[in-house]
XYZ file of N, CA and C in Angstrom:
348
model
N -66.140 -3.241 -3.670
C -65.029 -4.089 -3.380
C -65.198 -4.628 -1.970
N -64.908 -5.885 -1.781
C -65.109 -6.503 -0.478
C -63.985 -6.143 0.476
N -64.243 -6.320 1.740
C -63.266 -6.017 2.783
C -62.045 -6.907 2.651
N -62.233 -8.181 2.307
C -61.087 -9.091 2.183
C -60.213 -8.719 0.992
N -60.791 -8.235 -0.095
C -60.009 -7.808 -1.259
C -59.200 -6.566 -0.908
N -59.799 -5.642 -0.191
C -59.107 -4.425 0.226
C -57.940 -4.777 1.145
N -58.163 -5.691 2.078
C -57.091 -6.114 2.999
C -55.935 -6.748 2.222
N -56.244 -7.583 1.232
C -55.206 -8.236 0.442
C -54.377 -7.211 -0.332
N -55.066 -6.223 -0.903
C -54.356 -5.187 -1.654
C -53.470 -4.352 -0.734
N -53.948 -4.035 0.451
C -53.138 -3.272 1.412
C -51.920 -4.081 1.865
N -52.117 -5.357 2.098
C -51.010 -6.223 2.505
C -49.992 -6.329 1.374
N -50.478 -6.498 0.149
C -49.569 -6.595 -1.001
C -48.797 -5.290 -1.180
N -49.471 -4.157 -1.007
C -48.798 -2.857 -1.134
C -47.758 -2.681 -0.032
N -48.076 -3.119 1.167
C -47.133 -3.032 2.292
C -45.904 -3.897 2.062
N -46.109 -5.094 1.547
C -44.995 -5.999 1.269
C -44.104 -5.407 0.173
N -44.716 -4.838 -0.858
C -43.953 -4.218 -1.942
C -43.132 -3.041 -1.420
N -43.745 -2.209 -0.569
C -43.034 -1.058 0.000
C -41.890 -1.527 0.900
N -42.138 -2.568 1.671
C -41.103 -3.108 2.551
C -39.940 -3.661 1.745
N -40.213 -4.373 0.670
C -39.158 -4.929 -0.184
C -38.352 -3.816 -0.835
N -39.019 -2.756 -1.276
C -38.312 -1.631 -1.900
C -37.419 -0.925 -0.879
N -37.916 -0.759 0.330
C -37.115 -0.126 1.383
C -35.907 -0.981 1.729
N -36.093 -2.272 1.850
C -34.987 -3.174 2.179
C -33.922 -3.153 1.089
N -34.347 -3.122 -0.163
C -33.388 -3.088 -1.273
C -32.596 -1.787 -1.268
N -33.243 -0.709 -0.874
C -32.573 0.597 -0.839
C -31.585 0.673 0.314
N -31.944 0.137 1.465
C -31.104 0.232 2.660
C -30.049 -0.854 2.758
N -30.180 -1.914 1.995
C -29.221 -3.016 2.065
C -27.855 -2.552 1.574
N -26.780 -3.011 2.218
C -25.447 -2.616 1.756
C -25.186 -3.146 0.357
N -24.558 -2.329 -0.441
C -24.265 -2.762 -1.799
C -23.145 -3.785 -1.785
N -23.173 -4.666 -2.713
C -22.133 -5.689 -2.819
C -20.846 -5.032 -3.308
N -19.741 -5.384 -2.689
C -18.456 -4.846 -3.124
C -17.693 -5.927 -3.870
N -16.965 -5.506 -4.848
C -16.172 -6.435 -5.628
C -14.819 -6.576 -4.945
N -14.438 -7.795 -4.686
C -13.142 -8.041 -4.050
C -12.026 -7.672 -5.010
N -11.082 -6.889 -4.510
C -9.948 -6.504 -5.327
C -8.736 -7.339 -4.923
N -7.903 -7.591 -5.892
C -6.678 -8.338 -5.617
C -5.765 -7.475 -4.746
N -5.080 -8.054 -3.773
C -4.164 -7.272 -2.944
C -3.024 -6.720 -3.797
N -2.455 -5.601 -3.378
C -1.340 -5.048 -4.152
C -0.170 -6.025 -4.187
N 0.587 -5.966 -5.250
C 1.730 -6.859 -5.395
C 2.846 -6.408 -4.448
N 3.380 -7.338 -3.709
C 4.454 -7.036 -2.762
C 5.780 -6.867 -3.492
N 6.608 -5.987 -2.960
C 7.953 -5.821 -3.514
C 8.944 -5.744 -2.364
N 10.137 -6.231 -2.602
C 11.177 -6.228 -1.578
C 11.883 -4.885 -1.586
N 11.946 -4.237 -0.444
C 12.621 -2.945 -0.321
C 14.086 -3.155 0.025
N 14.367 -4.113 0.915
C 15.740 -4.361 1.347
C 15.923 -5.853 1.604
N 17.116 -6.339 1.333
C 17.425 -7.756 1.547
C 18.530 -7.886 2.580
N 18.618 -9.066 3.143
C 19.708 -9.431 4.057
C 19.886 -8.451 5.210
N 18.796 -8.055 5.836
C 18.878 -7.147 6.971
C 19.227 -7.908 8.239
N 19.973 -7.255 9.085
C 20.275 -7.793 10.401
C 19.288 -7.165 11.374
N 18.314 -7.913 11.791
C 17.323 -7.513 12.775
C 16.608 -6.193 12.470
N 15.850 -6.131 11.372
C 15.083 -4.917 11.120
C 14.062 -4.725 12.241
N 13.922 -3.514 12.721
C 13.038 -3.277 13.854
C 11.955 -2.264 13.538
N 12.298 -1.232 12.817
C 11.364 -0.136 12.625
C 11.379 0.308 11.172
N 10.224 0.795 10.718
C 10.122 1.281 9.341
C 9.167 2.466 9.313
N 9.438 3.408 8.424
C 8.597 4.580 8.233
C 8.647 4.963 6.765
N 7.539 5.400 6.203
C 7.487 5.853 4.817
C 7.049 7.306 4.828
N 7.818 8.177 4.156
C 7.448 9.589 4.157
C 6.489 9.904 3.008
N 6.065 11.147 2.918
C 5.077 11.570 1.921
C 5.583 11.421 0.489
N 6.899 11.387 0.292
C 7.468 11.260 -1.048
C 7.773 9.809 -1.410
N 7.440 8.874 -0.522
C 7.656 7.454 -0.806
C 9.005 6.914 -0.366
N 9.809 7.730 0.306
C 11.091 7.234 0.824
C 10.817 6.316 2.013
N 11.522 5.201 2.044
C 11.354 4.227 3.123
C 12.565 4.317 4.047
N 12.317 4.603 5.308
C 13.361 4.654 6.331
C 13.226 3.374 7.149
N 14.333 2.692 7.365
C 14.270 1.468 8.148
C 15.563 1.295 8.937
N 15.443 0.529 10.017
C 16.608 0.325 10.880
C 17.094 -1.109 10.808
N 18.393 -1.250 11.026
C 18.982 -2.550 11.327
C 19.340 -2.433 12.800
N 18.410 -2.863 13.608
C 18.468 -2.610 15.035
C 19.796 -2.995 15.674
N 20.179 -4.250 15.609
C 21.377 -4.701 16.316
C 22.671 -4.273 15.642
N 22.599 -3.835 14.396
C 23.787 -3.314 13.710
C 23.960 -1.822 13.972
N 22.942 -1.202 14.578
C 23.028 0.214 14.899
C 22.960 1.118 13.682
N 22.146 0.752 12.690
C 22.070 1.543 11.458
C 20.649 2.013 11.170
N 20.585 3.212 10.584
C 19.344 3.753 10.053
C 19.579 3.992 8.567
N 18.728 3.411 7.721
C 18.894 3.521 6.272
C 17.675 4.189 5.643
N 17.887 4.759 4.468
C 16.794 5.333 3.698
C 16.877 4.803 2.273
N 15.722 4.421 1.744
C 15.620 3.936 0.361
C 14.590 4.815 -0.322
N 15.097 5.689 -1.211
C 14.214 6.572 -1.972
C 13.805 5.870 -3.265
N 12.612 6.174 -3.777
C 12.152 5.517 -4.995
C 13.156 5.666 -6.144
N 13.498 4.544 -6.757
C 14.404 4.543 -7.903
C 15.875 4.693 -7.565
N 16.214 4.712 -6.281
C 17.617 4.865 -5.879
C 18.028 3.734 -4.961
N 19.342 3.578 -4.790
C 19.862 2.573 -3.866
C 19.700 3.057 -2.426
N 19.656 2.104 -1.523
C 19.569 2.438 -0.097
C 20.837 3.152 0.341
N 20.668 4.060 1.299
C 21.790 4.853 1.792
C 21.751 4.830 3.327
N 22.908 4.689 3.945
C 22.984 4.725 5.405
C 22.851 6.182 5.834
N 21.828 6.456 6.619
C 21.572 7.803 7.112
C 22.278 8.026 8.452
N 22.404 6.945 9.224
C 23.076 7.009 10.516
C 23.640 5.630 10.838
N 24.855 5.591 11.355
C 25.461 4.348 11.841
C 26.100 4.648 13.181
N 25.696 3.941 14.193
C 26.247 4.161 15.524
C 27.641 3.548 15.606
N 28.598 4.328 16.059
C 29.983 3.857 16.106
C 30.210 2.720 17.098
N 29.292 2.545 18.043
C 29.413 1.453 19.014
C 28.394 0.352 18.752
N 27.654 0.462 17.662
C 26.693 -0.569 17.297
C 25.464 -0.622 18.187
N 25.153 0.483 18.875
C 23.974 0.494 19.744
C 22.699 0.420 18.912
N 21.654 -0.121 19.511
C 20.391 -0.351 18.820
C 19.771 0.929 18.280
N 19.142 0.806 17.106
C 18.448 1.916 16.463
C 17.034 1.455 16.139
N 16.040 2.297 16.428
C 14.653 1.954 16.118
C 13.740 3.145 16.314
N 12.441 2.882 16.387
C 11.406 3.894 16.635
C 11.513 5.077 15.683
N 11.536 4.803 14.380
C 11.698 5.839 13.365
C 10.388 6.597 13.159
N 10.523 7.915 13.006
C 9.378 8.761 12.686
C 9.867 9.910 11.812
N 9.103 10.244 10.775
C 9.465 11.345 9.885
C 8.422 12.440 10.043
N 8.874 13.650 10.388
C 7.978 14.790 10.545
C 7.585 15.327 9.175
N 6.566 16.176 9.142
C 6.078 16.716 7.870
C 7.121 17.564 7.152
N 8.091 18.120 7.889
C 9.156 18.908 7.245
C 10.312 18.039 6.756
N 10.209 16.723 6.938
C 11.241 15.802 6.483
C 12.270 15.439 7.535
N 12.183 16.042 8.712
C 13.118 15.703 9.784
C 12.853 14.273 10.244
N 13.922 13.495 10.384
C 13.812 12.095 10.793
C 14.199 11.980 12.258
N 13.303 11.418 13.049
C 13.571 11.162 14.462
C 13.695 9.660 14.646
N 14.573 9.244 15.532
C 14.712 7.827 15.849
C 15.343 7.702 17.222
N 15.326 6.509 17.748
C 15.901 6.260 19.071
C 17.132 5.393 18.897
N 18.231 5.824 19.525
C 19.463 5.044 19.573
C 19.650 4.667 21.032
N 19.624 3.383 21.302
C 19.625 2.888 22.682
C 18.469 3.581 23.391
N 18.722 4.476 24.349
C 17.631 5.166 25.031
C 17.613 6.655 24.702
N 18.368 7.087 23.692
C 18.468 8.508 23.361
C 17.646 8.837 22.112
N 16.920 9.962 22.162
C 16.198 10.431 20.990
C 17.164 11.140 20.068
N 17.197 10.738 18.808
C 18.128 11.302 17.826
C 17.324 12.026 16.748
N 18.008 12.901 15.990
C 17.341 13.666 14.954
C 18.282 13.861 13.777
N 17.768 13.738 12.572
C 18.510 14.026 11.359
C 17.664 14.985 10.535
N 18.277 16.057 10.057
C 17.557 17.033 9.250
C 17.367 16.508 7.838
N 16.397 17.055 7.133
C 16.108 16.557 5.781
C 17.310 16.649 4.852
N 17.429 15.632 4.011
C 18.497 15.584 3.012
C 17.820 15.371 1.668
N 18.267 16.079 0.645
C 17.638 15.944 -0.681
C 17.859 14.586 -1.272
């Protein structure tokens, strides 16, 4: 076998190995999925400011300037969890793993214990 034939075969083998490596390392194509369908949790809110969703799917949200903290549990109507008697702002909602709800009323940190 001639030297030029050997060189051609080595080059062809190298190109084949390179193509196989590139195909293996290339990112796989992902199929675009449709975004989830949006649903309205609450309507006609007065200045919603903060929202939190707990592990059970309950949505806690505030009506900031109305001074209210509400909870909407799956399959149930929204319920006022806290209403400030002077209408002070409510926001910065956070739900702890034990279900305790923390929020800020004006500049004060507030807490509500879990409710079934």
